[in-house]
Structure formats: C-alpha cells, structure tokens
PDB file of C-alpha atoms in Angstrom:
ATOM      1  CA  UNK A 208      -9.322 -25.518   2.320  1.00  0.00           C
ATOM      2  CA  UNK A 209      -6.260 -23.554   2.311  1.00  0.00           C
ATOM      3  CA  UNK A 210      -6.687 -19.943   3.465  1.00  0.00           C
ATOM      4  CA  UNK A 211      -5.121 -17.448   0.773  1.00  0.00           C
ATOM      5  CA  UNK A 212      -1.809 -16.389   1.255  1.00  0.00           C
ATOM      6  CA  UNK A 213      -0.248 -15.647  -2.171  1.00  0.00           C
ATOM      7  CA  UNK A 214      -1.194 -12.588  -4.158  1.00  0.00           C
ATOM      8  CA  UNK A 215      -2.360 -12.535  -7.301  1.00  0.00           C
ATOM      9  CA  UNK A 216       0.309 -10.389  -8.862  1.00  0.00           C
ATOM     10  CA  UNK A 217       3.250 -12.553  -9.145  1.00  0.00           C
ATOM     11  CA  UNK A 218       1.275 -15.814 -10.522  1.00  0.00           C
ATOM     12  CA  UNK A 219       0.407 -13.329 -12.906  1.00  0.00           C
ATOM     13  CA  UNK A 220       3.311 -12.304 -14.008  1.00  0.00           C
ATOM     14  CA  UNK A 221       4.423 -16.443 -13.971  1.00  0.00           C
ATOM     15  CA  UNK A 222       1.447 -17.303 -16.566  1.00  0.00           C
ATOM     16  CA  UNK A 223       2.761 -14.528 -18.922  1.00  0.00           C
ATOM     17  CA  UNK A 224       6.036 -15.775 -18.848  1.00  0.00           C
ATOM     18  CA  UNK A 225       4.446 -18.875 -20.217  1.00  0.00           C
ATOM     19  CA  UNK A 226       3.026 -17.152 -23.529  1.00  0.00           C
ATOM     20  CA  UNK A 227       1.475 -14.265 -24.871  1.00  0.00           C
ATOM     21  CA  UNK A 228      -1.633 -14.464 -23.605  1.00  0.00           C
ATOM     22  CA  UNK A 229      -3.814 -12.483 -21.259  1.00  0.00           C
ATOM     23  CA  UNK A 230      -4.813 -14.224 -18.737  1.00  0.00           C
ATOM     24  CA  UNK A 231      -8.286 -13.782 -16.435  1.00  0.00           C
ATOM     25  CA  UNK A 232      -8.249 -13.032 -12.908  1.00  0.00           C
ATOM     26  CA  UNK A 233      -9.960 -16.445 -12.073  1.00  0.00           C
ATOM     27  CA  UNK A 234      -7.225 -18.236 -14.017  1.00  0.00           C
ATOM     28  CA  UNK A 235      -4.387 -16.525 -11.377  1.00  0.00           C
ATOM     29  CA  UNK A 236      -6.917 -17.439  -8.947  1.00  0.00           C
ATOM     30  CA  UNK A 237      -7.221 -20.655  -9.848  1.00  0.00           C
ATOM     31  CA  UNK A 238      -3.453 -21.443  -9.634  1.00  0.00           C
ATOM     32  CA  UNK A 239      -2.998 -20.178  -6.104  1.00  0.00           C
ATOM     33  CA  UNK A 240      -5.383 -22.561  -4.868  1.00  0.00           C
ATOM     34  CA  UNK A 241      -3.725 -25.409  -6.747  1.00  0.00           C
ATOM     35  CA  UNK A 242      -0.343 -24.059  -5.687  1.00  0.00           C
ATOM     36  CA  UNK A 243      -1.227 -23.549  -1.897  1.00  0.00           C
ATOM     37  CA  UNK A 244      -2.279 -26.915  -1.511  1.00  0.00           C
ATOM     38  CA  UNK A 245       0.712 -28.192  -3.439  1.00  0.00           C
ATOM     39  CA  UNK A 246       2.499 -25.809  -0.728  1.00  0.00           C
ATOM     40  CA  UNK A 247       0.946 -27.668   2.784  1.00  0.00           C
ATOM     41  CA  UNK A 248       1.130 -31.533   1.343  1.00  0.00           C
ATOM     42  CA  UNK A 249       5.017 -30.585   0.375  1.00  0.00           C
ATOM     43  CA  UNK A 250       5.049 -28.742   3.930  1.00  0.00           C
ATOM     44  CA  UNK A 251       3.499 -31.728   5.683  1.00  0.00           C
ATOM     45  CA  UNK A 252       6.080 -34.432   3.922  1.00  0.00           C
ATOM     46  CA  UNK A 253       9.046 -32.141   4.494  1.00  0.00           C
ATOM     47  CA  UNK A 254       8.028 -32.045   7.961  1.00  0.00           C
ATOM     48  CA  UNK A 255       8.200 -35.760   8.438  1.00  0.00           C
ATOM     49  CA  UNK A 256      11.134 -35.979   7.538  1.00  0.00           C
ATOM     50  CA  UNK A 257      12.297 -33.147   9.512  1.00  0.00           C
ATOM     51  CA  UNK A 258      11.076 -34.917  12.505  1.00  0.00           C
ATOM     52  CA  UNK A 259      12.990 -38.183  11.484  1.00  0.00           C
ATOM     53  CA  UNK A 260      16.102 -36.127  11.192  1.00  0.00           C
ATOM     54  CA  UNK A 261      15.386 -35.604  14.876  1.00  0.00           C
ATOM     55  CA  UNK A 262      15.321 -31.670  14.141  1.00  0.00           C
ATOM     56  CA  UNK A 263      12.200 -28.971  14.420  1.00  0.00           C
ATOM     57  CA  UNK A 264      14.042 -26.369  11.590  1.00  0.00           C
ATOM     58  CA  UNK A 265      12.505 -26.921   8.426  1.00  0.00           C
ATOM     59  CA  UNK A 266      15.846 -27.360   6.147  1.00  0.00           C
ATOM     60  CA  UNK A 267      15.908 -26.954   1.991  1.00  0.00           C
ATOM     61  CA  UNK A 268      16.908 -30.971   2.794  1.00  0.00           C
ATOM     62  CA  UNK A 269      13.600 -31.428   3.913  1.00  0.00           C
ATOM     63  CA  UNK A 270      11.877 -29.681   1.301  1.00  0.00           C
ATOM     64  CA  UNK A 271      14.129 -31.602  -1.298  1.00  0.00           C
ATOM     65  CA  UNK A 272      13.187 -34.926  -0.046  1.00  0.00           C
ATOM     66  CA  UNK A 273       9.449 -34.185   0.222  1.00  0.00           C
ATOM     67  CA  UNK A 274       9.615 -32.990  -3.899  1.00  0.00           C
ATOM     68  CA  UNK A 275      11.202 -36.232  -4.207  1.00  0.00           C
ATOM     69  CA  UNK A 276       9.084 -38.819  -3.057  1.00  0.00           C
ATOM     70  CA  UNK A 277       5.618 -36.641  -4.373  1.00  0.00           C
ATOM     71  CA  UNK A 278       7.285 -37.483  -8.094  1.00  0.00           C
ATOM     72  CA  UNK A 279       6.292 -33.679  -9.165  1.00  0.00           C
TER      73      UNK A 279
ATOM     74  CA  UNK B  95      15.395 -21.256 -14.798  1.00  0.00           C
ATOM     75  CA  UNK B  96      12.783 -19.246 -13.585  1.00  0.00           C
ATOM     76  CA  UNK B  97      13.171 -15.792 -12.260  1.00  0.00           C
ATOM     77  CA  UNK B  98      11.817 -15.216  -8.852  1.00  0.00           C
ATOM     78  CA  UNK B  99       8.213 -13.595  -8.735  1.00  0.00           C
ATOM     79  CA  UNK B 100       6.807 -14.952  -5.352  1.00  0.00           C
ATOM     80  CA  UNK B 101       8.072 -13.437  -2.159  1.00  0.00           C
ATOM     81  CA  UNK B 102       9.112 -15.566   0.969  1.00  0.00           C
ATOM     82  CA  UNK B 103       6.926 -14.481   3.527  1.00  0.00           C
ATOM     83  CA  UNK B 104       3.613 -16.266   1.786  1.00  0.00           C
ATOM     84  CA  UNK B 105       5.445 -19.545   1.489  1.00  0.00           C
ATOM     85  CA  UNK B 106       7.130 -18.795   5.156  1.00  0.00           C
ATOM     86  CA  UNK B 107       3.371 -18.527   6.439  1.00  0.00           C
ATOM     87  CA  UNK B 108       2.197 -21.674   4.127  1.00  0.00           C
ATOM     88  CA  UNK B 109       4.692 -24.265   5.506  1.00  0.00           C
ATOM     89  CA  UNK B 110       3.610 -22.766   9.173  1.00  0.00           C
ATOM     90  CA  UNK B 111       0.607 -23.539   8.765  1.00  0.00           C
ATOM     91  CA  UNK B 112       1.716 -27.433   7.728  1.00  0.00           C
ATOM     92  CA  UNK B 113       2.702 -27.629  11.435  1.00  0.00           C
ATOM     93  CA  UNK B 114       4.561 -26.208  14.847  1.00  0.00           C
ATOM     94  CA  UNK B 115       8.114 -26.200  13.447  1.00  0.00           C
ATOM     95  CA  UNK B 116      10.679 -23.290  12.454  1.00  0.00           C
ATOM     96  CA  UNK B 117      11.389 -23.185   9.185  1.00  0.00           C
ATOM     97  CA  UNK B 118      14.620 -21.692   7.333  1.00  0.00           C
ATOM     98  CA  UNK B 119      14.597 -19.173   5.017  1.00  0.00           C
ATOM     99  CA  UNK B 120      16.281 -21.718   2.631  1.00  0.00           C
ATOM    100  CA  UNK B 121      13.655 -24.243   3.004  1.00  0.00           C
ATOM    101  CA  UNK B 122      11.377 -21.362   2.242  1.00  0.00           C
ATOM    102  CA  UNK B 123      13.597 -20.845  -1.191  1.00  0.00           C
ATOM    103  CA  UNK B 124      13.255 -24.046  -2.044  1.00  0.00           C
ATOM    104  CA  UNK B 125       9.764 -24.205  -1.739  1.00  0.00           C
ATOM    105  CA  UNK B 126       9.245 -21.230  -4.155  1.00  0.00           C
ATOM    106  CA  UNK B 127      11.701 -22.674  -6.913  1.00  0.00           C
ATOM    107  CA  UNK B 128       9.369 -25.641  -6.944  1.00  0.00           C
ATOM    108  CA  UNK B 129       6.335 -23.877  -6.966  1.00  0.00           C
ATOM    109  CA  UNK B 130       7.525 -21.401  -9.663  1.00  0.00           C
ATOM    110  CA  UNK B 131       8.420 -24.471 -11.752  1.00  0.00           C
ATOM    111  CA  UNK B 132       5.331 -26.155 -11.383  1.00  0.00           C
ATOM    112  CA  UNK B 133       3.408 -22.820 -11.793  1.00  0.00           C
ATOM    113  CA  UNK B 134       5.188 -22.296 -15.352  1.00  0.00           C
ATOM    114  CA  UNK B 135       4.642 -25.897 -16.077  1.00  0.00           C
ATOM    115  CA  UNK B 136       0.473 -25.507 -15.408  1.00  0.00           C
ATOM    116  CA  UNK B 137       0.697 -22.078 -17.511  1.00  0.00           C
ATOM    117  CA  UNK B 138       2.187 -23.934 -20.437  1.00  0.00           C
ATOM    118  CA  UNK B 139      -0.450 -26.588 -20.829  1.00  0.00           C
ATOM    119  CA  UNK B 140      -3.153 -24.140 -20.141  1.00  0.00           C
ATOM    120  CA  UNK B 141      -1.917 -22.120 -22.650  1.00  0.00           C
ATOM    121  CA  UNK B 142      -2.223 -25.181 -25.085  1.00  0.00           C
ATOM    122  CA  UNK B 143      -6.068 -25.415 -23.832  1.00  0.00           C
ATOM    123  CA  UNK B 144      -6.670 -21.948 -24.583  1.00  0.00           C
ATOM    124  CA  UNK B 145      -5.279 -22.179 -27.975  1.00  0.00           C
ATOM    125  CA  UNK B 146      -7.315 -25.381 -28.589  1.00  0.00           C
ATOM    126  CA  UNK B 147     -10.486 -23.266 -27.406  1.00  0.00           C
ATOM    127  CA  UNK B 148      -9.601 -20.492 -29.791  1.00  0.00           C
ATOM    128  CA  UNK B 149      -9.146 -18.066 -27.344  1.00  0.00           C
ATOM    129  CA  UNK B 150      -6.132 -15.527 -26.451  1.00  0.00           C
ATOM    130  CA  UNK B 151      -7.563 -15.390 -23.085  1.00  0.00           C
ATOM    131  CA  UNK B 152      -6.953 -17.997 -19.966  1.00  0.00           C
ATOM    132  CA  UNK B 153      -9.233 -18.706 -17.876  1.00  0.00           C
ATOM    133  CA  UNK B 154     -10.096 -20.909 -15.135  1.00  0.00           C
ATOM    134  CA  UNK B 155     -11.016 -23.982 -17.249  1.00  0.00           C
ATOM    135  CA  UNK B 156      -7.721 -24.078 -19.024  1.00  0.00           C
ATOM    136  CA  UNK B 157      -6.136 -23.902 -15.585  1.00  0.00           C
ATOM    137  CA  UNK B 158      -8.017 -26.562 -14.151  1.00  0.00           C
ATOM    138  CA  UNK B 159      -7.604 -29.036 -17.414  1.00  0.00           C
ATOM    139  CA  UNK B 160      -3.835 -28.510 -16.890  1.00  0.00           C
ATOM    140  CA  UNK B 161      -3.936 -29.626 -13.716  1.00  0.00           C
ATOM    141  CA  UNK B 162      -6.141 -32.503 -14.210  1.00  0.00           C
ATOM    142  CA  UNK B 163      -3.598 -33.605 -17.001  1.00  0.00           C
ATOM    143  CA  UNK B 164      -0.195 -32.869 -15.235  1.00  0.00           C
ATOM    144  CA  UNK B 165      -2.548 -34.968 -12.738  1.00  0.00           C
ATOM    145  CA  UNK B 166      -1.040 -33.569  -9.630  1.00  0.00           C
TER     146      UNK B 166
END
C-alpha cells in the first residue's frame, strides 16, 4: 500500500476535464490510489534501467523506457 | 494534450519512495504527463459507466470498472 501523496484537487479537476459530470470524492480517491501505484511500478522500472545506464539520477530517459516496456 | 494539474513535488516524493536514487525534475515531468494521460483516459471510460448506470455522478465503481477494463 502506497502512502497518499497526491491531493485530491487536481485529479479533480482531471475527471472534469473528461465530461460534465460531478464527480464523488471517493471517485478522486479512487484514482490516486490507482495512479500512485501506477507511479512506484513506473518508478521501480525506470530505476532499473537507470542503474543499467550505470547512473543514480533518475532521467525523463528512464521514465520513457519504463512507459515503454509496461505497454500503458 | 493535457494541461498540467498535478504539481511535481508529489510525484518527486512518489519515485523516492521507488528507491535511494536522485531523480530530475524532468524525469519528474515526465512522470506527470503520463499520469495525467492515463488519469484522463480512466475518467473517460468511467464516465461511459456512469452514463450506462444513469447517473450524472462518478463514483468509485465507475472508477474501478475503468480500470479493470483499461486492465492496467
């Protein structure tokens, strides 16, 4: 379990742009836990490769490469 | 293109936690584009589930059916 670390107010603002809908506090909710743990697998692939670049910087390369080969 | 709605320091603190590297601000960016895509993407389909439930509000179980379909 991911501890929280996004706020609610922007992934509210995200779902609106979506539609015209109001959306529930345990909907917002509910996407910051799916998108935190989306966060620390991407984090923990990016950091492979980071390490097999023989570097400990995190680059957007990384992060790339990690998106990549999880097919999102 | 999404505009930006999440800050840096959350995602900063996520990919931290992922392990004991540095990480660069634009690795940081990177991460949020994704996640703002992917958030826009789940608010889409949830919206579709909502819809189907004739409702105007989301809530948590349109959330989590998007996710299960987008199976992430």
């Amino acid at each position: 379990m991911v501890e929280k670390e996004m706020s609610l107010s922007p992934l509210h603002r995200l779902i609106k742009k979506a539609g015209p809908y109001r959306v529930s506090d345990s909907a917002a909710d509910e996407l910051r836990v799916v998108l935190e743990d989306l966060a620390l697998r991407i984090a923990r692939e990016a950091m492979d490769y980071c390490t097999h670049a023989k570097r400990r910087t995190v680059k957007r390369e990384d992060v790339e490469l990690a998106v990549k080969k999880l097919i999102f």
